[in-house]
């Protein structure tokens, strides 16, 4: 019988490959079957561009003043317009209005599919490479498990959210900043209400061993109270409307206090009895489908879309000699998504070790780093080529074909390189994801902050939903404890470190002037409902003996439905006022 996770894996591979294929087909169909789509004539481009915009008007206002797609295409192609300049590597507005001007529905489908692919790539990069490098660094640096869990491993789990926030605040326009703020708050709200609520309902009805599942009180109260304190601090910052670099740094330093608190709790727990959650996990025994990261994997096989960045992919994929024609086709479609990262991110995971890829990544990683950091500098490209050649020669001489480097000193450079390059890839993908969301908002006439609080938050958090529910269903008491802890510790990290680092960098770039925070109603609404969810959890769970049940879960789900209702009402009211 095929394991459940392997079935999920096949479906995820098929979904990612199908999205990639449909994106290509959308472009091909648009160019071949719609006259004028993607074929803006030279005469049209040379025609005088309309001048509807005045200086200082937003890009949306400029585009809305134009009569049709053709006029908007000419306007975007005629000259540089700072308000409508691309935020990423692709000019999505020009692509939509020029390449899909005759078939806007096809353009919307292509952008939606590309959005799904970016979510896939961002989550897969964090799981397969970023988390692996962080776990290796944690072991090489010999960090205590409690400290590693709230530092390096929390960074691995929250990498998509944190980097999306940093990229958004690094942009020069307010729309992208709205996306960063709303996505972090929206993601924290989604995880602490929807994910925690579903986990509570599943744990109460799954018939776990020994009756109702009880959660450790001390750790739960600590995590929820810390998140509440951080949220109050953030609200105070938002209400002032601006933040200095010192205030942002003090907000970021809250996480250092949290790490110290966790370390103190860990030391006290070691002096006393062993924590029940650990005993429960050991007693229940890991489910085979959840304990798969130790299994071998073909190093040449493209990885599957991860359930969550917390869990490496489990089952070993079937050998290609025994795979069906359809599976071969899916693998062929996955290669364009897989190969560029495999060739540029050093990876010494034992189940994926390949000397060929190791040498290739040593050669190409410096070149990619130079191309991204200084794209127009020949000196940077030459330096990257020289450094890559030297590193590739050293990798070819110093590594074995049969096993990855052994020993702490030999592994550290590879782990550091894998960490650096996975951060670079995650940064590029997050930058493109934010740019795409801002462009979709301009095309659809929806505020970017709304998309950040919903679409971006959902995309970054759906993996947590699937993984945490699976742990609650199959992991026994320890799995439920871990799932609930992740529902509050993860949002705490993303809120304090993600927003704290973003605000610190943005305020530091404007020092000594304060940084004006681009917050609108959606950010305050997300923060308010997040506070309501935290208060509900910290009141209801202790009152019911720390037992997970449907009262807790249904209440949390209703809070999130209330948030969606308020957002939809705000959008309807805004549309009515605009008309």
Coordinates of C-alpha atoms in Angstrom, one line a residue:
X1 CA 0.0 0.0 0.0
X2 CA 1.3 3.4 -0.9
X3 CA 2.0 5.6 2.1
X4 CA -0.4 8.6 2.6
X5 CA 2.5 11.1 2.4
X6 CA 3.8 9.6 -0.9
X7 CA 0.3 10.1 -2.4
X8 CA 0.3 13.7 -1.2
X9 CA 3.8 14.1 -2.7
X10 CA 2.7 12.8 -6.1
X11 CA -0.2 15.2 -6.1
X12 CA 2.0 18.2 -5.2
X13 CA 4.5 17.3 -7.9
X14 CA 1.7 17.0 -10.4
X15 CA 0.2 20.4 -9.3
X16 CA 3.5 22.2 -9.5
X17 CA 4.3 20.7 -12.9
X18 CA 0.8 21.3 -14.2
X19 CA 1.0 25.0 -13.1
X20 CA 4.4 25.4 -14.9
X21 CA 3.0 23.8 -18.1
X22 CA -0.2 25.8 -18.0
X23 CA 1.8 29.1 -17.6
X24 CA 3.8 28.3 -20.7
X25 CA 0.7 27.3 -22.6
X26 CA -1.1 30.5 -21.6
X27 CA 1.6 32.6 -23.1
X28 CA 1.8 30.4 -26.2
X29 CA -2.0 30.5 -26.7
X30 CA -2.1 34.2 -26.2
X31 CA 0.5 34.8 -28.9
X32 CA -0.7 32.3 -31.4
X33 CA -4.5 32.5 -31.3
X34 CA -5.3 36.1 -30.4
X35 CA -4.5 38.7 -33.1
X36 CA -2.7 41.6 -31.6
X37 CA -2.0 39.8 -28.3
X38 CA 1.8 40.0 -27.7
X39 CA 2.1 41.7 -31.2
X40 CA 1.9 45.4 -30.5
X41 CA 3.0 46.9 -33.8
X42 CA 5.9 49.3 -34.2
X43 CA 3.4 51.9 -35.4
X44 CA 1.4 51.6 -32.2
X45 CA 4.5 51.8 -30.1
X46 CA 5.5 55.0 -31.9
X47 CA 2.1 56.5 -31.6
X48 CA 2.0 59.4 -29.2
X49 CA 1.5 58.1 -25.7
X50 CA -1.5 59.5 -23.9
X51 CA -0.7 61.8 -21.0
X52 CA -3.4 61.2 -18.4
X53 CA -1.3 61.4 -15.4
X54 CA 0.0 64.3 -13.4
X55 CA 3.1 64.2 -11.3
X56 CA 2.4 62.5 -7.9
X57 CA -0.6 60.5 -9.1
X58 CA -0.5 56.8 -8.2
X59 CA 0.1 54.2 -10.9
X60 CA -3.5 52.9 -10.5
X61 CA -4.9 56.4 -11.1
X62 CA -2.7 56.8 -14.2
X63 CA -3.8 53.5 -15.7
X64 CA -7.5 54.0 -14.8
X65 CA -7.5 57.3 -16.7
X66 CA -6.7 55.4 -20.0
X67 CA -9.6 54.0 -22.1
X68 CA -8.4 50.5 -22.9
X69 CA -5.7 47.9 -22.8
X70 CA -4.0 49.1 -26.0
X71 CA -3.7 52.6 -24.6
X72 CA -2.2 51.3 -21.3
X73 CA 0.2 49.2 -23.3
X74 CA 1.4 52.2 -25.2
X75 CA 1.6 54.3 -22.1
X76 CA 3.8 51.7 -20.3
X77 CA 6.0 51.1 -23.4
X78 CA 6.4 54.7 -24.4
X79 CA 8.5 56.0 -21.5
X80 CA 9.6 55.3 -18.0
X81 CA 6.9 56.0 -15.4
X82 CA 8.3 55.8 -11.8
X83 CA 4.9 55.1 -10.3
X84 CA 4.4 52.1 -12.6
X85 CA 8.0 50.9 -12.6
X86 CA 8.5 47.1 -12.0
X87 CA 9.3 46.2 -8.5
X88 CA 10.9 42.8 -9.5
X89 CA 12.6 41.3 -12.4
X90 CA 9.5 41.2 -14.7
X91 CA 7.4 44.1 -15.7
X92 CA 4.0 42.5 -15.0
X93 CA 1.9 45.5 -15.9
X94 CA 3.5 45.7 -19.4
X95 CA 3.2 41.9 -19.8
X96 CA -0.5 41.9 -18.9
X97 CA -1.6 44.9 -21.0
X98 CA 0.7 44.2 -24.0
X99 CA 1.0 40.4 -24.2
X100 CA -2.5 39.7 -23.1
X101 CA -4.3 42.8 -24.2
X102 CA -6.8 40.9 -26.4
X103 CA -7.4 38.2 -23.8
X104 CA -7.3 39.6 -20.3
X105 CA -8.8 36.4 -18.8
X106 CA -5.8 34.5 -20.2
X107 CA -3.4 37.0 -18.7
X108 CA -5.1 36.7 -15.3
X109 CA -4.8 32.9 -15.5
X110 CA -1.1 33.2 -16.4
X111 CA -0.4 35.5 -13.5
X112 CA -2.4 33.3 -11.1
X113 CA -0.4 30.2 -12.2
X114 CA 2.9 32.1 -11.9
X115 CA 1.8 33.2 -8.4
X116 CA 1.3 29.5 -7.4
X117 CA 4.7 28.6 -8.8
X118 CA 6.4 31.4 -6.8
X119 CA 4.7 30.1 -3.6
X120 CA 5.9 26.6 -4.5
X121 CA 9.5 27.7 -5.2
X122 CA 9.7 29.9 -2.1
X123 CA 8.4 27.1 0.2
X124 CA 10.5 24.4 -1.5
X125 CA 13.7 26.4 -1.2
X126 CA 13.1 27.1 2.5
X127 CA 12.4 23.4 3.2
X128 CA 14.9 21.6 1.0
X129 CA 17.9 23.9 1.3
X130 CA 17.4 26.7 3.9
X131 CA 16.2 24.4 6.7
X132 CA 18.8 21.7 5.9
X133 CA 21.6 24.3 6.1
X134 CA 20.3 25.7 9.4
X135 CA 19.9 22.3 11.0
X136 CA 23.4 21.4 9.9
X137 CA 24.8 24.7 11.4
X138 CA 22.9 24.0 14.6
X139 CA 24.5 20.6 14.9
X140 CA 28.0 21.9 13.9
X141 CA 27.8 24.8 16.3
X142 CA 26.5 22.5 19.1
X143 CA 23.6 24.7 20.1
X144 CA 21.3 23.4 22.9
X145 CA 18.0 22.1 21.4
X146 CA 15.9 24.7 23.1
X147 CA 18.1 27.6 21.8
X148 CA 18.3 26.1 18.3
X149 CA 14.6 25.7 18.2
X150 CA 13.8 29.4 18.9
X151 CA 16.7 30.7 16.7
X152 CA 18.0 28.9 13.7
X153 CA 15.1 26.4 13.3
X154 CA 12.5 29.2 13.8
X155 CA 14.3 31.2 11.2
X156 CA 14.1 28.2 8.8
X157 CA 10.4 27.8 9.4
X158 CA 9.6 31.5 9.1
X159 CA 12.0 32.2 6.2
X160 CA 9.3 32.9 3.6
X161 CA 7.4 35.3 5.8
X162 CA 10.4 37.1 7.1
X163 CA 12.0 37.5 3.7
X164 CA 8.7 38.6 2.1
X165 CA 8.5 41.3 4.8
X166 CA 12.1 42.4 4.5
X167 CA 11.7 42.7 0.7
X168 CA 8.5 44.6 0.9
X169 CA 9.8 47.2 3.3
X170 CA 13.0 47.5 1.3
X171 CA 10.9 48.7 -1.7
X172 CA 10.6 52.4 -2.2
X173 CA 6.8 52.6 -2.5
X174 CA 4.1 52.4 0.1
X175 CA 2.2 49.7 -1.7
X176 CA 5.0 47.1 -1.1
X177 CA 5.3 48.2 2.5
X178 CA 1.6 47.6 3.0
X179 CA 2.1 44.1 1.6
X180 CA 5.0 43.4 4.1
X181 CA 3.1 44.6 7.2
X182 CA -0.2 43.1 6.2
X183 CA 1.3 39.7 5.2
X184 CA 3.0 39.2 8.5
X185 CA 0.0 40.2 10.6
X186 CA -2.3 38.3 8.3
X187 CA -0.1 35.2 8.5
X188 CA 0.1 35.3 12.3
X189 CA -3.7 35.7 12.4
X190 CA -4.3 32.8 10.1
X191 CA -1.9 30.4 11.9
X192 CA -3.1 31.3 15.4
X193 CA -6.8 31.1 14.6
X194 CA -7.4 28.8 11.6
X195 CA -4.5 26.4 12.0
X196 CA -4.8 26.3 15.8
X197 CA -8.6 26.0 15.6
X198 CA -8.4 23.1 13.1
X199 CA -5.7 21.4 15.2
X200 CA -7.9 21.7 18.3
X201 CA -10.9 20.2 16.5
X202 CA -8.9 17.4 15.0
X203 CA -7.1 16.5 18.3
X204 CA -10.4 16.4 20.1
X205 CA -12.1 14.1 17.6
X206 CA -9.2 11.9 16.4
X207 CA -9.3 9.5 19.3
X208 CA -5.7 9.9 20.5
X209 CA -4.4 7.5 23.0
X210 CA -5.3 8.1 26.7
X211 CA -8.3 10.3 26.2
X212 CA -8.3 14.1 25.7
X213 CA -5.1 15.8 24.7
X214 CA -3.8 18.2 27.4
X215 CA -1.3 20.9 26.5
X216 CA 1.6 21.9 28.7
X217 CA 0.5 25.1 30.5
X218 CA 3.8 26.8 31.1
X219 CA 5.0 26.8 27.5
X220 CA 1.6 27.7 26.1
X221 CA 1.1 30.7 28.5
X222 CA 4.7 31.9 27.8
X223 CA 4.3 31.8 24.0
X224 CA 0.9 33.5 23.9
X225 CA 1.8 36.2 26.5
X226 CA 4.9 37.0 24.6
X227 CA 3.0 37.3 21.3
X228 CA 0.5 39.6 23.1
X229 CA 3.2 41.8 24.4
X230 CA 4.9 42.0 21.0
X231 CA 1.5 42.9 19.4
X232 CA 0.9 45.7 21.9
X233 CA 4.3 47.1 21.3
X234 CA 3.7 46.9 17.5
X235 CA 0.3 48.6 17.8
X236 CA 1.9 51.4 19.8
X237 CA 4.5 51.9 17.0
X238 CA 1.7 51.8 14.3
X239 CA -0.3 54.4 16.2
X240 CA 2.6 56.9 16.2
X241 CA 2.8 56.6 12.4
X242 CA 6.6 56.5 12.3
X243 CA 9.4 54.7 13.9
X244 CA 13.1 55.5 14.5
X245 CA 15.9 53.1 14.1
X246 CA 16.2 52.8 17.9
X247 CA 12.6 52.0 18.5
X248 CA 12.6 49.4 15.7
X249 CA 15.8 47.9 17.1
X250 CA 14.2 47.7 20.6
X251 CA 11.2 45.9 19.1
X252 CA 13.6 43.4 17.5
X253 CA 15.4 43.0 20.8
X254 CA 12.2 41.6 22.3
X255 CA 13.0 38.3 20.7
X256 CA 16.4 38.2 22.5
X257 CA 14.5 38.4 25.7
X258 CA 12.2 35.6 24.6
X259 CA 15.2 33.4 23.7
X260 CA 16.7 34.1 27.2
X261 CA 13.3 33.2 28.8
X262 CA 13.2 29.9 26.8
X263 CA 16.8 29.1 27.7
X264 CA 16.0 29.7 31.4
X265 CA 12.9 27.5 31.2
X266 CA 15.0 24.8 29.5
X267 CA 17.6 24.9 32.2
X268 CA 15.0 24.7 35.0
X269 CA 13.3 21.8 33.2
X270 CA 16.6 19.9 33.0
X271 CA 17.0 20.4 36.8
X272 CA 13.6 19.0 37.4
X273 CA 11.6 16.3 35.7
X274 CA 11.6 15.4 32.0
X275 CA 9.0 17.3 30.0
X276 CA 5.8 15.3 29.4
X277 CA 5.7 16.2 25.7
X278 CA 9.0 14.4 25.1
X279 CA 7.9 11.3 26.9
X280 CA 4.6 11.3 25.0
X281 CA 6.4 11.4 21.7
X282 CA 8.7 8.6 22.6
X283 CA 5.9 6.5 24.1
X284 CA 3.6 7.0 21.1
X285 CA 6.3 6.3 18.6
X286 CA 6.6 8.4 15.4
X287 CA 4.3 7.6 12.6
X288 CA 6.2 6.1 9.6
X289 CA 4.8 8.8 7.3
X290 CA 6.0 11.6 9.6
X291 CA 9.5 10.3 10.3
X292 CA 10.7 10.2 6.8
X293 CA 13.6 12.7 6.6
X294 CA 16.0 10.0 7.6
X295 CA 15.2 7.9 4.5
X296 CA 17.4 7.9 1.5
X297 CA 16.6 9.9 -1.7
X298 CA 17.9 9.8 -5.2
X299 CA 20.3 12.8 -5.4
X300 CA 19.3 13.4 -9.0
X301 CA 15.5 13.3 -8.3
X302 CA 13.8 16.7 -8.1
X303 CA 12.3 17.3 -4.7
X304 CA 8.6 17.4 -4.0
X305 CA 6.7 20.4 -2.7
X306 CA 7.1 20.3 1.0
X307 CA 4.1 20.0 3.3
X308 CA 5.8 22.5 5.5
X309 CA 9.3 24.0 5.9
X310 CA 9.3 22.3 9.3
X311 CA 9.5 18.8 7.8
X312 CA 11.8 17.6 5.1
X313 CA 10.1 15.4 2.4
X314 CA 9.7 11.9 3.5
X315 CA 9.4 8.9 1.3
X316 CA 12.1 8.1 -1.2
X317 CA 10.8 8.6 -4.8
X318 CA 10.5 5.6 -7.1
X319 CA 13.4 4.9 -9.4
X320 CA 13.0 6.3 -12.9
X321 CA 13.4 2.9 -14.5
X322 CA 10.1 1.8 -12.9
X323 CA 8.2 5.0 -13.3
X324 CA 5.3 5.5 -15.7
X325 CA 5.3 7.7 -18.8
X326 CA 3.2 10.3 -17.0
X327 CA 5.6 10.4 -14.0
X328 CA 8.5 10.8 -16.4
X329 CA 6.7 13.7 -18.0
X330 CA 6.1 15.3 -14.6
X331 CA 9.8 14.9 -13.7
X332 CA 10.7 16.6 -17.0
X333 CA 8.5 19.5 -16.3
X334 CA 10.0 19.8 -12.8
X335 CA 13.5 20.1 -13.9
X336 CA 13.4 23.8 -15.0
X337 CA 12.1 24.5 -11.4
X338 CA 14.7 22.3 -9.7
X339 CA 17.9 22.5 -11.7
X340 CA 18.9 26.2 -11.3
X341 CA 18.7 26.0 -7.5
X342 CA 20.5 22.6 -7.4
X343 CA 23.3 24.0 -9.4
X344 CA 23.8 27.1 -7.3
X345 CA 23.1 26.1 -3.7
X346 CA 25.7 24.0 -2.0
X347 CA 24.0 21.0 -0.4
X348 CA 25.8 18.3 1.7
X349 CA 22.7 16.4 2.9
X350 CA 23.6 12.7 2.9
X351 CA 20.5 11.6 1.0
X352 CA 21.1 14.2 -1.7
X353 CA 24.8 14.2 -2.0
X354 CA 26.3 14.4 -5.5
X355 CA 29.9 15.5 -6.2
X356 CA 28.9 16.7 -9.6
X357 CA 26.4 19.1 -8.2
X358 CA 28.7 20.1 -5.4
X359 CA 31.4 21.2 -7.8
X360 CA 28.9 22.9 -10.0
X361 CA 27.4 24.9 -7.1
X362 CA 30.9 25.9 -6.0
X363 CA 31.5 27.3 -9.5
X364 CA 28.2 28.9 -10.1
X365 CA 27.2 30.3 -6.7
X366 CA 29.7 33.2 -6.8
X367 CA 28.6 34.1 -10.3
X368 CA 25.0 34.2 -9.2
X369 CA 25.9 36.3 -6.1
X370 CA 27.9 38.7 -8.3
X371 CA 25.1 39.0 -10.9
X372 CA 22.4 39.8 -8.2
X373 CA 24.5 42.1 -6.1
X374 CA 26.1 44.1 -9.0
X375 CA 24.3 43.2 -12.2
X376 CA 26.0 45.9 -14.3
X377 CA 29.5 45.6 -12.9
X378 CA 32.1 43.7 -15.1
X379 CA 34.5 43.7 -12.2
X380 CA 32.0 41.9 -10.0
X381 CA 31.3 39.3 -12.7
X382 CA 35.1 38.8 -13.2
X383 CA 35.6 38.4 -9.4
X384 CA 32.7 35.9 -9.2
X385 CA 34.2 33.9 -12.1
X386 CA 37.6 33.8 -10.5
X387 CA 36.2 32.9 -7.0
X388 CA 34.0 30.2 -8.6
X389 CA 36.9 28.6 -10.4
X390 CA 39.0 28.5 -7.3
X391 CA 36.2 27.1 -5.2
X392 CA 35.2 24.5 -7.8
X393 CA 38.8 23.3 -8.0
X394 CA 39.0 23.0 -4.3
X395 CA 35.7 21.1 -4.2
X396 CA 36.8 18.7 -6.9
X397 CA 40.0 17.9 -5.0
X398 CA 38.6 17.8 -1.5
X399 CA 35.3 15.9 -1.8
X400 CA 34.5 12.2 -2.4
X401 CA 32.0 10.9 -4.9
X402 CA 30.5 8.4 -2.4
X403 CA 29.8 10.6 0.7
X404 CA 29.6 14.3 1.7
X405 CA 32.4 16.0 3.6
X406 CA 32.8 14.7 7.2
X407 CA 34.1 16.5 10.2
X408 CA 33.0 19.8 11.7
X409 CA 35.6 22.0 10.1
X410 CA 35.1 20.5 6.6
X411 CA 31.3 20.8 6.8
X412 CA 31.1 24.4 8.1
X413 CA 32.1 26.1 4.8
X414 CA 29.6 24.0 2.9
X415 CA 26.8 24.7 5.4
X416 CA 27.6 28.4 5.4
X417 CA 27.6 28.5 1.6
X418 CA 24.3 26.6 1.5
X419 CA 22.8 29.1 4.0
X420 CA 24.0 32.1 2.1
X421 CA 22.8 30.9 -1.3
X422 CA 19.4 29.6 0.0
X423 CA 18.9 33.1 1.5
X424 CA 19.8 34.7 -1.8
X425 CA 17.3 32.4 -3.7
X426 CA 14.6 33.0 -1.1
X427 CA 15.2 36.8 -1.4
X428 CA 14.9 36.7 -5.2
X429 CA 11.7 34.7 -5.0
X430 CA 10.2 36.8 -2.2
X431 CA 11.0 40.0 -4.1
X432 CA 9.3 38.6 -7.2
X433 CA 6.3 37.4 -5.2
X434 CA 5.8 40.8 -3.6
X435 CA 6.2 42.5 -7.0
X436 CA 3.6 40.2 -8.6
X437 CA 1.1 40.8 -5.8
X438 CA 1.5 44.6 -6.1
X439 CA 0.9 44.3 -9.9
X440 CA -2.1 42.1 -9.4
X441 CA -3.5 44.7 -7.0
X442 CA -3.0 47.4 -9.6
X443 CA -4.6 45.4 -12.4
X444 CA -7.6 44.2 -10.3
X445 CA -8.1 47.5 -8.4
X446 CA -7.5 45.9 -5.0
X447 CA -5.3 47.4 -2.4
X448 CA -2.0 45.6 -2.1
X449 CA -2.4 45.4 1.7
X450 CA -5.5 43.3 1.3
X451 CA -3.7 40.8 -0.9
X452 CA -0.9 40.7 1.6
X453 CA -3.2 40.0 4.5
X454 CA -5.0 37.2 2.6
X455 CA -3.4 35.8 -0.5
X456 CA 0.3 36.1 0.7
X457 CA -0.6 35.1 4.2
X458 CA -2.5 32.0 3.0
X459 CA 0.2 31.0 0.6
X460 CA 2.9 31.2 3.3
X461 CA 0.8 29.5 5.9
X462 CA -1.0 26.6 4.1
X463 CA 2.0 24.4 4.6
X464 CA 1.7 25.0 8.4
X465 CA -1.9 24.0 8.3
X466 CA -1.3 20.7 6.5
X467 CA 1.7 19.8 8.6
X468 CA 0.3 20.8 12.0
X469 CA -3.0 18.9 11.3
X470 CA -1.1 15.8 10.2
X471 CA 1.0 16.0 13.5
X472 CA -2.2 16.4 15.6
X473 CA -3.8 13.4 13.8
X474 CA -0.9 11.0 13.7
X475 CA 1.6 12.2 16.2
X476 CA -0.2 11.3 19.4
X477 CA 0.0 13.6 22.4
X478 CA 3.4 14.8 21.5
X479 CA 2.4 15.7 18.0
X480 CA -0.6 17.7 19.2
X481 CA 1.7 19.5 21.7
X482 CA 4.2 20.3 18.9
X483 CA 1.4 21.5 16.6
X484 CA -0.1 23.9 19.1
X485 CA 3.3 25.2 20.1
X486 CA 4.1 26.0 16.5
X487 CA 0.8 27.9 16.1
X488 CA 2.1 30.5 18.6
X489 CA 5.9 30.3 18.6
X490 CA 6.0 30.6 14.8
X491 CA 3.8 33.8 14.6
X492 CA 5.8 35.3 17.5
X493 CA 9.1 34.8 15.5
X494 CA 7.6 36.1 12.3
X495 CA 6.0 39.2 14.0
X496 CA 9.0 40.2 16.1
X497 CA 11.9 39.2 13.9
X498 CA 10.2 39.7 10.5
X499 CA 8.7 43.1 11.2
X500 CA 11.4 44.1 13.7
X501 CA 14.2 43.4 11.1
X502 CA 12.2 45.0 8.3
X503 CA 11.5 48.2 10.3
X504 CA 15.1 48.4 11.6
X505 CA 16.5 48.1 8.0
X506 CA 14.0 50.6 6.6
X507 CA 14.5 53.1 9.5
X508 CA 18.3 52.7 9.3
X509 CA 18.2 53.5 5.6
X510 CA 16.6 56.8 6.4
X511 CA 18.6 57.6 9.6
X512 CA 18.4 60.1 11.3
X513 CA 14.9 60.7 9.9
X514 CA 12.2 58.4 11.2
X515 CA 10.5 55.9 8.9
X516 CA 6.8 56.5 8.1
X517 CA 5.0 53.2 8.5
X518 CA 2.7 52.4 5.6
X519 CA -0.2 51.1 7.7
X520 CA -3.8 51.2 6.6
X521 CA -7.1 49.8 8.0
X522 CA -6.3 46.2 7.0
X523 CA -3.2 46.2 9.3
X524 CA -5.2 47.4 12.3
X525 CA -8.0 45.0 11.6
X526 CA -5.6 42.1 11.4
X527 CA -3.9 43.2 14.6
X528 CA -7.2 43.5 16.4
X529 CA -8.5 40.1 15.4
X530 CA -5.1 38.6 16.2
X531 CA -5.3 40.0 19.7
X532 CA -8.9 38.7 20.0
X533 CA -7.7 35.2 19.0
X534 CA -4.9 35.2 21.5
X535 CA -7.2 36.4 24.3
X536 CA -9.7 33.7 23.5
X537 CA -7.1 31.0 23.5
X538 CA -5.4 32.1 26.8
X539 CA -8.8 32.3 28.5
X540 CA -10.6 29.2 27.2
X541 CA -7.8 26.7 27.2
X542 CA -6.8 27.1 30.9
X543 CA -10.4 27.3 31.9
X544 CA -11.0 23.9 30.3
X545 CA -8.1 22.2 31.9
X546 CA -5.6 22.8 29.0
X547 CA -7.6 20.2 27.0
X548 CA -7.9 20.7 23.2
X549 CA -11.6 20.6 22.3
X550 CA -14.1 22.0 19.8
X551 CA -15.0 25.0 22.0
X552 CA -11.5 26.4 21.5
X553 CA -11.3 25.4 17.8
X554 CA -14.7 26.7 16.7
X555 CA -14.2 30.0 18.6
X556 CA -10.9 30.6 16.8
X557 CA -12.4 29.8 13.4
X558 CA -15.3 32.2 14.1
X559 CA -12.8 34.9 14.9
X560 CA -11.1 34.5 11.5
X561 CA -14.4 34.4 9.7
X562 CA -15.2 37.7 11.4
X563 CA -12.0 39.1 10.1
X564 CA -12.8 38.0 6.5
X565 CA -16.3 39.4 6.9
X566 CA -14.9 42.8 8.0
X567 CA -12.4 42.8 5.1
X568 CA -15.1 42.0 2.5
X569 CA -17.4 44.6 4.0
X570 CA -14.6 47.2 3.7
X571 CA -13.9 46.2 0.1
X572 CA -17.6 46.5 -0.8
X573 CA -17.8 49.9 0.9
X574 CA -14.7 51.1 -0.8
X575 CA -16.0 50.0 -4.2
X576 CA -19.4 51.7 -3.6
X577 CA -17.6 55.0 -2.6
X578 CA -15.3 54.7 -5.7
X579 CA -18.3 54.3 -8.0

